[in-house]
Amino acid sequence: ETGVTQTPRHLVMGMTNKKSLKCEQHLGHNAMYWYKQSAKKPLELMFVYNFKEQTENNSVPSRFSPECPNSSHLFLHLHTLQPEDSALYLCASSQDIRYDIWRPGTEAFFGQGTRLTVV
Amino acid sequence: SQELEQSPQSLIVQEGKNLTINCTSSKTLYGLYWYKQKYGEGLIFLMMLQKGGEEKSHEKITAKLDEKKQQSSLHITASQPSHAGIYLCGADLRDDKIIFGKGTRLHILP
């Protein structure tokens, strides 16, 4: 039990479908993140939320739409995806966002991920 | 080119043997995280290193950040099957973004 729960664990969707990924953290953290992990590529940061406010959008296509209604929940809404969007999507949270100071509390805790397949 | 290089990309080790994984940057590392990932699952935080020369241990896993803060090594002593997985290093090289390496896949042979 990592304290960060993602649902669903697996998702298969067509290119015309609309679906949402859900992430919930039970750690009392203030920051939440979405990452994409594709085969043979480094982990890619997609979005960062700090105290429910989006602080980072790492040039992610608009077919990915994040939502953070409160500090404990994070959603990733998906629509008209492409097959190349198939990947493992990981949610993470941390107590704080690290700025120029590295300190305990800035390490991220990850969920188990959602394996997304776009057909 | 990859800003954070991990080596080796893949490693097969006999159970009980020691091993080392490296994470190298062309720029100064202001801090570095080590994570472990079981195949197809989330990342588990192992350690965070902040200062040059710092060394931390967690059970049989030891990680060090070199004095020049451009390389970190992760060493596993007397490897066990439970150590198998993907080890990723993450670091800040610019702005406020954490960059991850591609990971090192570790297989332990019984």
mmCIF file of N, CA, C and O in Angstrom, chain A residues 2 9 35 37 40-43 45 56 58 88 90 97-113 115, chain B residues 2 30-33 35 37 39-45 48-50 86 88 90-92 94-102:
data_model
loop_
_atom_site.group_PDB
_atom_site.id
_atom_site.type_symbol
_atom_site.label_atom_id
_atom_site.label_comp_id
_atom_site.label_asym_id
_atom_site.label_seq_id
_atom_site.Cartn_x
_atom_site.Cartn_y
_atom_site.Cartn_z
ATOM 1 N N THR A 2 0.836 1.988 -1.081
ATOM 2 C CA THR A 2 1.745 3.129 -1.181
ATOM 3 C C THR A 2 1.103 4.411 -0.695
ATOM 4 O O THR A 2 1.753 5.415 -0.568
ATOM 5 N N ARG A 9 -6.633 0.031 -13.202
ATOM 6 C CA ARG A 9 -5.265 -0.444 -13.390
ATOM 7 C C ARG A 9 -4.969 -0.693 -14.866
ATOM 8 O O ARG A 9 -3.834 -0.554 -15.313
ATOM 9 N N TYR A 35 2.544 11.435 -14.683
ATOM 10 C CA TYR A 35 3.684 11.060 -15.504
ATOM 11 C C TYR A 35 3.237 10.051 -16.553
ATOM 12 O O TYR A 35 2.323 9.274 -16.339
ATOM 13 N N GLN A 37 4.852 6.924 -18.888
ATOM 14 C CA GLN A 37 6.006 6.054 -19.070
ATOM 15 C C GLN A 37 5.778 5.157 -20.287
ATOM 16 O O GLN A 37 4.908 4.284 -20.267
ATOM 17 N N LYS A 40 10.991 2.028 -23.344
ATOM 18 C CA LYS A 40 12.322 2.490 -23.756
ATOM 19 C C LYS A 40 12.482 3.999 -23.760
ATOM 20 O O LYS A 40 13.340 4.544 -24.459
ATOM 21 N N LYS A 41 11.634 4.699 -23.028
ATOM 22 C CA LYS A 41 11.760 6.147 -22.893
ATOM 23 C C LYS A 41 11.836 6.503 -21.420
ATOM 24 O O LYS A 41 11.287 5.797 -20.583
ATOM 25 N N PRO A 42 12.459 7.625 -21.113
ATOM 26 C CA PRO A 42 12.456 8.054 -19.710
ATOM 27 C C PRO A 42 11.049 8.435 -19.269
ATOM 28 O O PRO A 42 10.202 8.780 -20.093
ATOM 29 N N LEU A 43 10.861 8.396 -17.988
ATOM 30 C CA LEU A 43 9.597 8.841 -17.411
ATOM 31 C C LEU A 43 9.389 10.317 -17.769
ATOM 32 O O LEU A 43 10.281 11.136 -17.591
ATOM 33 N N LEU A 45 7.281 13.836 -17.260
ATOM 34 C CA LEU A 45 6.351 14.613 -16.451
ATOM 35 C C LEU A 45 5.323 15.282 -17.358
ATOM 36 O O LEU A 45 5.687 15.917 -18.347
ATOM 37 N N GLU A 56 2.382 23.315 -13.720
ATOM 38 C CA GLU A 56 3.221 22.810 -14.802
ATOM 39 C C GLU A 56 2.358 22.095 -15.829
ATOM 40 O O GLU A 56 1.497 21.290 -15.479
ATOM 41 N N ASN A 58 3.602 20.333 -19.184
ATOM 42 C CA ASN A 58 4.842 20.069 -19.899
ATOM 43 C C ASN A 58 4.591 19.814 -21.385
ATOM 44 O O ASN A 58 4.944 18.752 -21.905
ATOM 45 N N LEU A 88 2.067 3.500 -19.781
ATOM 46 C CA LEU A 88 1.720 3.412 -18.368
ATOM 47 C C LEU A 88 1.635 4.833 -17.831
ATOM 48 O O LEU A 88 2.599 5.599 -17.932
ATOM 49 N N LEU A 90 1.319 7.209 -14.682
ATOM 50 C CA LEU A 90 1.591 7.159 -13.247
ATOM 51 C C LEU A 90 1.203 8.464 -12.578
ATOM 52 O O LEU A 90 1.522 9.541 -13.067
ATOM 53 N N ILE A 97 6.258 20.848 -3.242
ATOM 54 C CA ILE A 97 6.976 20.947 -4.512
ATOM 55 C C ILE A 97 8.356 21.487 -4.200
ATOM 56 O O ILE A 97 8.508 22.437 -3.443
ATOM 57 N N ARG A 98 9.330 20.878 -4.803
ATOM 58 C CA ARG A 98 10.700 21.328 -4.591
ATOM 59 C C ARG A 98 10.969 22.527 -5.482
ATOM 60 O O ARG A 98 10.692 22.513 -6.653
ATOM 61 N N TYR A 99 11.461 23.585 -4.912
ATOM 62 C CA TYR A 99 11.929 24.702 -5.732
ATOM 63 C C TYR A 99 13.430 24.607 -5.759
ATOM 64 O O TYR A 99 13.968 23.680 -6.283
ATOM 65 N N ASP A 100 14.115 25.473 -5.162
ATOM 66 C CA ASP A 100 15.572 25.388 -5.245
ATOM 67 C C ASP A 100 16.169 24.720 -4.013
ATOM 68 O O ASP A 100 17.366 24.738 -3.815
ATOM 69 N N ILE A 101 15.323 24.173 -3.213
ATOM 70 C CA ILE A 101 15.829 23.550 -1.998
ATOM 71 C C ILE A 101 15.426 22.089 -1.989
ATOM 72 O O ILE A 101 14.248 21.762 -2.038
ATOM 73 N N TRP A 102 16.426 21.240 -1.950
ATOM 74 C CA TRP A 102 16.149 19.813 -1.863
ATOM 75 C C TRP A 102 16.019 19.461 -0.391
ATOM 76 O O TRP A 102 16.897 19.748 0.403
ATOM 77 N N ARG A 103 14.944 18.873 -0.035
ATOM 78 C CA ARG A 103 14.749 18.519 1.367
ATOM 79 C C ARG A 103 13.766 17.360 1.446
ATOM 80 O O ARG A 103 12.995 17.123 0.516
ATOM 81 N N PRO A 104 13.812 16.620 2.543
ATOM 82 C CA PRO A 104 12.813 15.571 2.747
ATOM 83 C C PRO A 104 11.417 16.173 2.667
ATOM 84 O O PRO A 104 11.163 17.272 3.156
ATOM 85 N N GLY A 105 10.551 15.440 2.037
ATOM 86 C CA GLY A 105 9.200 15.938 1.818
ATOM 87 C C GLY A 105 8.963 16.280 0.366
ATOM 88 O O GLY A 105 7.834 16.417 -0.074
ATOM 89 N N THR A 106 10.050 16.402 -0.387
ATOM 90 C CA THR A 106 9.901 16.701 -1.807
ATOM 91 C C THR A 106 9.952 15.440 -2.662
ATOM 92 O O THR A 106 9.695 15.512 -3.851
ATOM 93 N N GLU A 107 10.281 14.305 -2.032
ATOM 94 C CA GLU A 107 10.283 13.073 -2.825
ATOM 95 C C GLU A 107 8.844 12.690 -3.153
ATOM 96 O O GLU A 107 7.930 12.916 -2.363
ATOM 97 N N ALA A 108 8.674 12.140 -4.325
ATOM 98 C CA ALA A 108 7.336 11.793 -4.794
ATOM 99 C C ALA A 108 7.021 10.335 -4.491
ATOM 100 O O ALA A 108 7.888 9.475 -4.557
ATOM 101 N N PHE A 109 5.777 10.091 -4.143
ATOM 102 C CA PHE A 109 5.291 8.736 -3.939
ATOM 103 C C PHE A 109 4.326 8.415 -5.075
ATOM 104 O O PHE A 109 3.412 9.188 -5.353
ATOM 105 N N PHE A 110 4.544 7.275 -5.688
ATOM 106 C CA PHE A 110 3.818 6.928 -6.903
ATOM 107 C C PHE A 110 2.702 5.922 -6.657
ATOM 108 O O PHE A 110 2.795 5.069 -5.768
ATOM 109 N N GLY A 111 1.663 6.022 -7.491
ATOM 110 C CA GLY A 111 0.643 4.995 -7.534
ATOM 111 C C GLY A 111 1.108 3.833 -8.377
ATOM 112 O O GLY A 111 2.219 3.842 -8.921
ATOM 113 N N GLN A 112 0.265 2.818 -8.487
ATOM 114 C CA GLN A 112 0.611 1.609 -9.224
ATOM 115 C C GLN A 112 0.519 1.804 -10.734
ATOM 116 O O GLN A 112 1.000 0.983 -11.501
ATOM 117 N N GLY A 113 -0.122 2.868 -11.160
ATOM 118 C CA GLY A 113 -0.195 3.159 -12.580
ATOM 119 C C GLY A 113 -1.431 2.602 -13.257
ATOM 120 O O GLY A 113 -2.073 1.660 -12.760
ATOM 121 N N ARG A 115 -2.318 1.101 -16.956
ATOM 122 C CA ARG A 115 -1.796 0.668 -18.268
ATOM 123 C C ARG A 115 -2.865 0.979 -19.313
ATOM 124 O O ARG A 115 -3.914 0.359 -19.331
ATOM 125 N N GLN B 2 20.457 11.989 -24.211
ATOM 126 C CA GLN B 2 19.865 11.802 -22.904
ATOM 127 C C GLN B 2 20.639 12.615 -21.877
ATOM 128 O O GLN B 2 21.852 12.550 -21.788
ATOM 129 N N TYR B 30 21.751 18.882 -8.516
ATOM 130 C CA TYR B 30 21.450 19.604 -7.287
ATOM 131 C C TYR B 30 20.810 18.703 -6.257
ATOM 132 O O TYR B 30 20.526 19.118 -5.135
ATOM 133 N N GLY B 31 20.568 17.503 -6.648
ATOM 134 C CA GLY B 31 19.989 16.498 -5.768
ATOM 135 C C GLY B 31 19.563 15.335 -6.631
ATOM 136 O O GLY B 31 19.373 15.484 -7.842
ATOM 137 N N LEU B 32 19.423 14.204 -6.045
ATOM 138 C CA LEU B 32 19.107 13.031 -6.851
ATOM 139 C C LEU B 32 18.222 12.070 -6.072
ATOM 140 O O LEU B 32 18.423 11.859 -4.879
ATOM 141 N N TYR B 33 17.208 11.503 -6.780
ATOM 142 C CA TYR B 33 16.329 10.498 -6.193
ATOM 143 C C TYR B 33 16.609 9.153 -6.838
ATOM 144 O O TYR B 33 16.828 9.061 -8.038
ATOM 145 N N TYR B 35 14.697 5.458 -7.348
ATOM 146 C CA TYR B 35 13.445 4.741 -7.243
ATOM 147 C C TYR B 35 13.619 3.327 -7.777
ATOM 148 O O TYR B 35 14.470 3.064 -8.627
ATOM 149 N N GLN B 37 11.199 0.196 -9.515
ATOM 150 C CA GLN B 37 9.906 -0.083 -10.118
ATOM 151 C C GLN B 37 9.811 -1.554 -10.469
ATOM 152 O O GLN B 37 10.684 -2.097 -11.149
ATOM 153 N N TYR B 39 8.022 -4.397 -12.647
ATOM 154 C CA TYR B 39 7.559 -4.308 -14.020
ATOM 155 C C TYR B 39 6.070 -3.980 -14.115
ATOM 156 O O TYR B 39 5.239 -4.670 -13.553
ATOM 157 N N GLY B 40 5.763 -2.899 -14.810
ATOM 158 C CA GLY B 40 4.384 -2.494 -15.034
ATOM 159 C C GLY B 40 3.697 -1.883 -13.835
ATOM 160 O O GLY B 40 2.477 -1.689 -13.865
ATOM 161 N N GLU B 41 4.449 -1.554 -12.793
ATOM 162 C CA GLU B 41 3.837 -0.995 -11.599
ATOM 163 C C GLU B 41 4.428 0.369 -11.279
ATOM 164 O O GLU B 41 5.240 0.907 -12.026
ATOM 165 N N GLY B 42 3.999 0.912 -10.166
ATOM 166 C CA GLY B 42 4.468 2.234 -9.785
ATOM 167 C C GLY B 42 5.874 2.216 -9.232
ATOM 168 O O GLY B 42 6.472 1.171 -9.011
ATOM 169 N N LEU B 43 6.409 3.404 -9.006
ATOM 170 C CA LEU B 43 7.768 3.558 -8.505
ATOM 171 C C LEU B 43 7.757 3.600 -6.982
ATOM 172 O O LEU B 43 6.879 4.212 -6.375
ATOM 173 N N ILE B 44 8.736 2.987 -6.407
ATOM 174 C CA ILE B 44 8.897 3.002 -4.954
ATOM 175 C C ILE B 44 10.129 3.829 -4.619
ATOM 176 O O ILE B 44 11.221 3.556 -5.120
ATOM 177 N N PHE B 45 9.932 4.836 -3.792
ATOM 178 C CA PHE B 45 11.025 5.718 -3.413
ATOM 179 C C PHE B 45 12.038 4.961 -2.561
ATOM 180 O O PHE B 45 11.685 4.282 -1.589
ATOM 181 N N MET B 48 17.004 9.729 -1.263
ATOM 182 C CA MET B 48 17.286 11.030 -1.844
ATOM 183 C C MET B 48 18.662 11.480 -1.365
ATOM 184 O O MET B 48 18.964 11.396 -0.174
ATOM 185 N N LEU B 49 19.488 11.926 -2.278
ATOM 186 C CA LEU B 49 20.837 12.394 -1.960
ATOM 187 C C LEU B 49 20.930 13.865 -2.305
ATOM 188 O O LEU B 49 20.498 14.284 -3.377
ATOM 189 N N GLN B 50 21.505 14.641 -1.399
ATOM 190 C CA GLN B 50 21.534 16.079 -1.610
ATOM 191 C C GLN B 50 22.944 16.645 -1.689
ATOM 192 O O GLN B 50 23.192 17.587 -2.427
ATOM 193 N N ILE B 86 13.234 -2.545 -11.995
ATOM 194 C CA ILE B 86 13.861 -1.458 -12.745
ATOM 195 C C ILE B 86 14.252 -0.363 -11.752
ATOM 196 O O ILE B 86 13.434 0.082 -10.953
ATOM 197 N N LEU B 88 15.450 3.457 -11.245
ATOM 198 C CA LEU B 88 15.471 4.732 -11.942
ATOM 199 C C LEU B 88 16.069 5.815 -11.055
ATOM 200 O O LEU B 88 15.781 5.884 -9.866
ATOM 201 N N GLY B 90 16.362 9.997 -10.664
ATOM 202 C CA GLY B 90 15.704 11.228 -11.071
ATOM 203 C C GLY B 90 16.458 12.401 -10.484
ATOM 204 O O GLY B 90 16.909 12.339 -9.338
ATOM 205 N N ALA B 91 16.603 13.453 -11.261
ATOM 206 C CA ALA B 91 17.381 14.594 -10.781
ATOM 207 C C ALA B 91 16.904 15.868 -11.436
ATOM 208 O O ALA B 91 16.236 15.847 -12.472
ATOM 209 N N ASP B 92 17.267 16.969 -10.839
ATOM 210 C CA ASP B 92 16.970 18.263 -11.415
ATOM 211 C C ASP B 92 18.195 18.771 -12.154
ATOM 212 O O ASP B 92 19.264 18.894 -11.566
ATOM 213 N N ARG B 94 17.636 21.362 -14.713
ATOM 214 C CA ARG B 94 17.316 22.721 -15.110
ATOM 215 C C ARG B 94 15.933 23.085 -14.583
ATOM 216 O O ARG B 94 15.087 22.228 -14.397
ATOM 217 N N ASP B 95 15.735 24.367 -14.379
ATOM 218 C CA ASP B 95 14.462 24.863 -13.866
ATOM 219 C C ASP B 95 14.029 24.058 -12.661
ATOM 220 O O ASP B 95 14.800 23.755 -11.786
ATOM 221 N N ASP B 96 12.826 23.674 -12.658
ATOM 222 C CA ASP B 96 12.269 22.958 -11.531
ATOM 223 C C ASP B 96 11.760 21.591 -11.940
ATOM 224 O O ASP B 96 10.947 20.996 -11.255
ATOM 225 N N LYS B 97 12.252 21.094 -13.078
ATOM 226 C CA LYS B 97 11.715 19.835 -13.573
ATOM 227 C C LYS B 97 12.626 18.692 -13.193
ATOM 228 O O LYS B 97 13.852 18.783 -13.298
ATOM 229 N N ILE B 98 12.013 17.634 -12.748
ATOM 230 C CA ILE B 98 12.772 16.439 -12.435
ATOM 231 C C ILE B 98 12.900 15.609 -13.708
ATOM 232 O O ILE B 98 11.907 15.279 -14.343
ATOM 233 N N ILE B 99 14.125 15.298 -14.060
ATOM 234 C CA ILE B 99 14.394 14.455 -15.229
ATOM 235 C C ILE B 99 14.719 13.062 -14.730
ATOM 236 O O ILE B 99 15.466 12.904 -13.759
ATOM 237 N N PHE B 100 14.166 12.056 -15.398
ATOM 238 C CA PHE B 100 14.468 10.688 -15.022
ATOM 239 C C PHE B 100 15.352 10.035 -16.071
ATOM 240 O O PHE B 100 15.278 10.359 -17.255
ATOM 241 N N GLY B 101 16.186 9.104 -15.613
ATOM 242 C CA GLY B 101 16.915 8.273 -16.550
ATOM 243 C C GLY B 101 15.993 7.219 -17.127
ATOM 244 O O GLY B 101 14.846 7.095 -16.713
ATOM 245 N N LYS B 102 16.502 6.461 -18.098
ATOM 246 C CA LYS B 102 15.674 5.438 -18.729
ATOM 247 C C LYS B 102 15.526 4.196 -17.862
ATOM 248 O O LYS B 102 14.693 3.339 -18.126
#
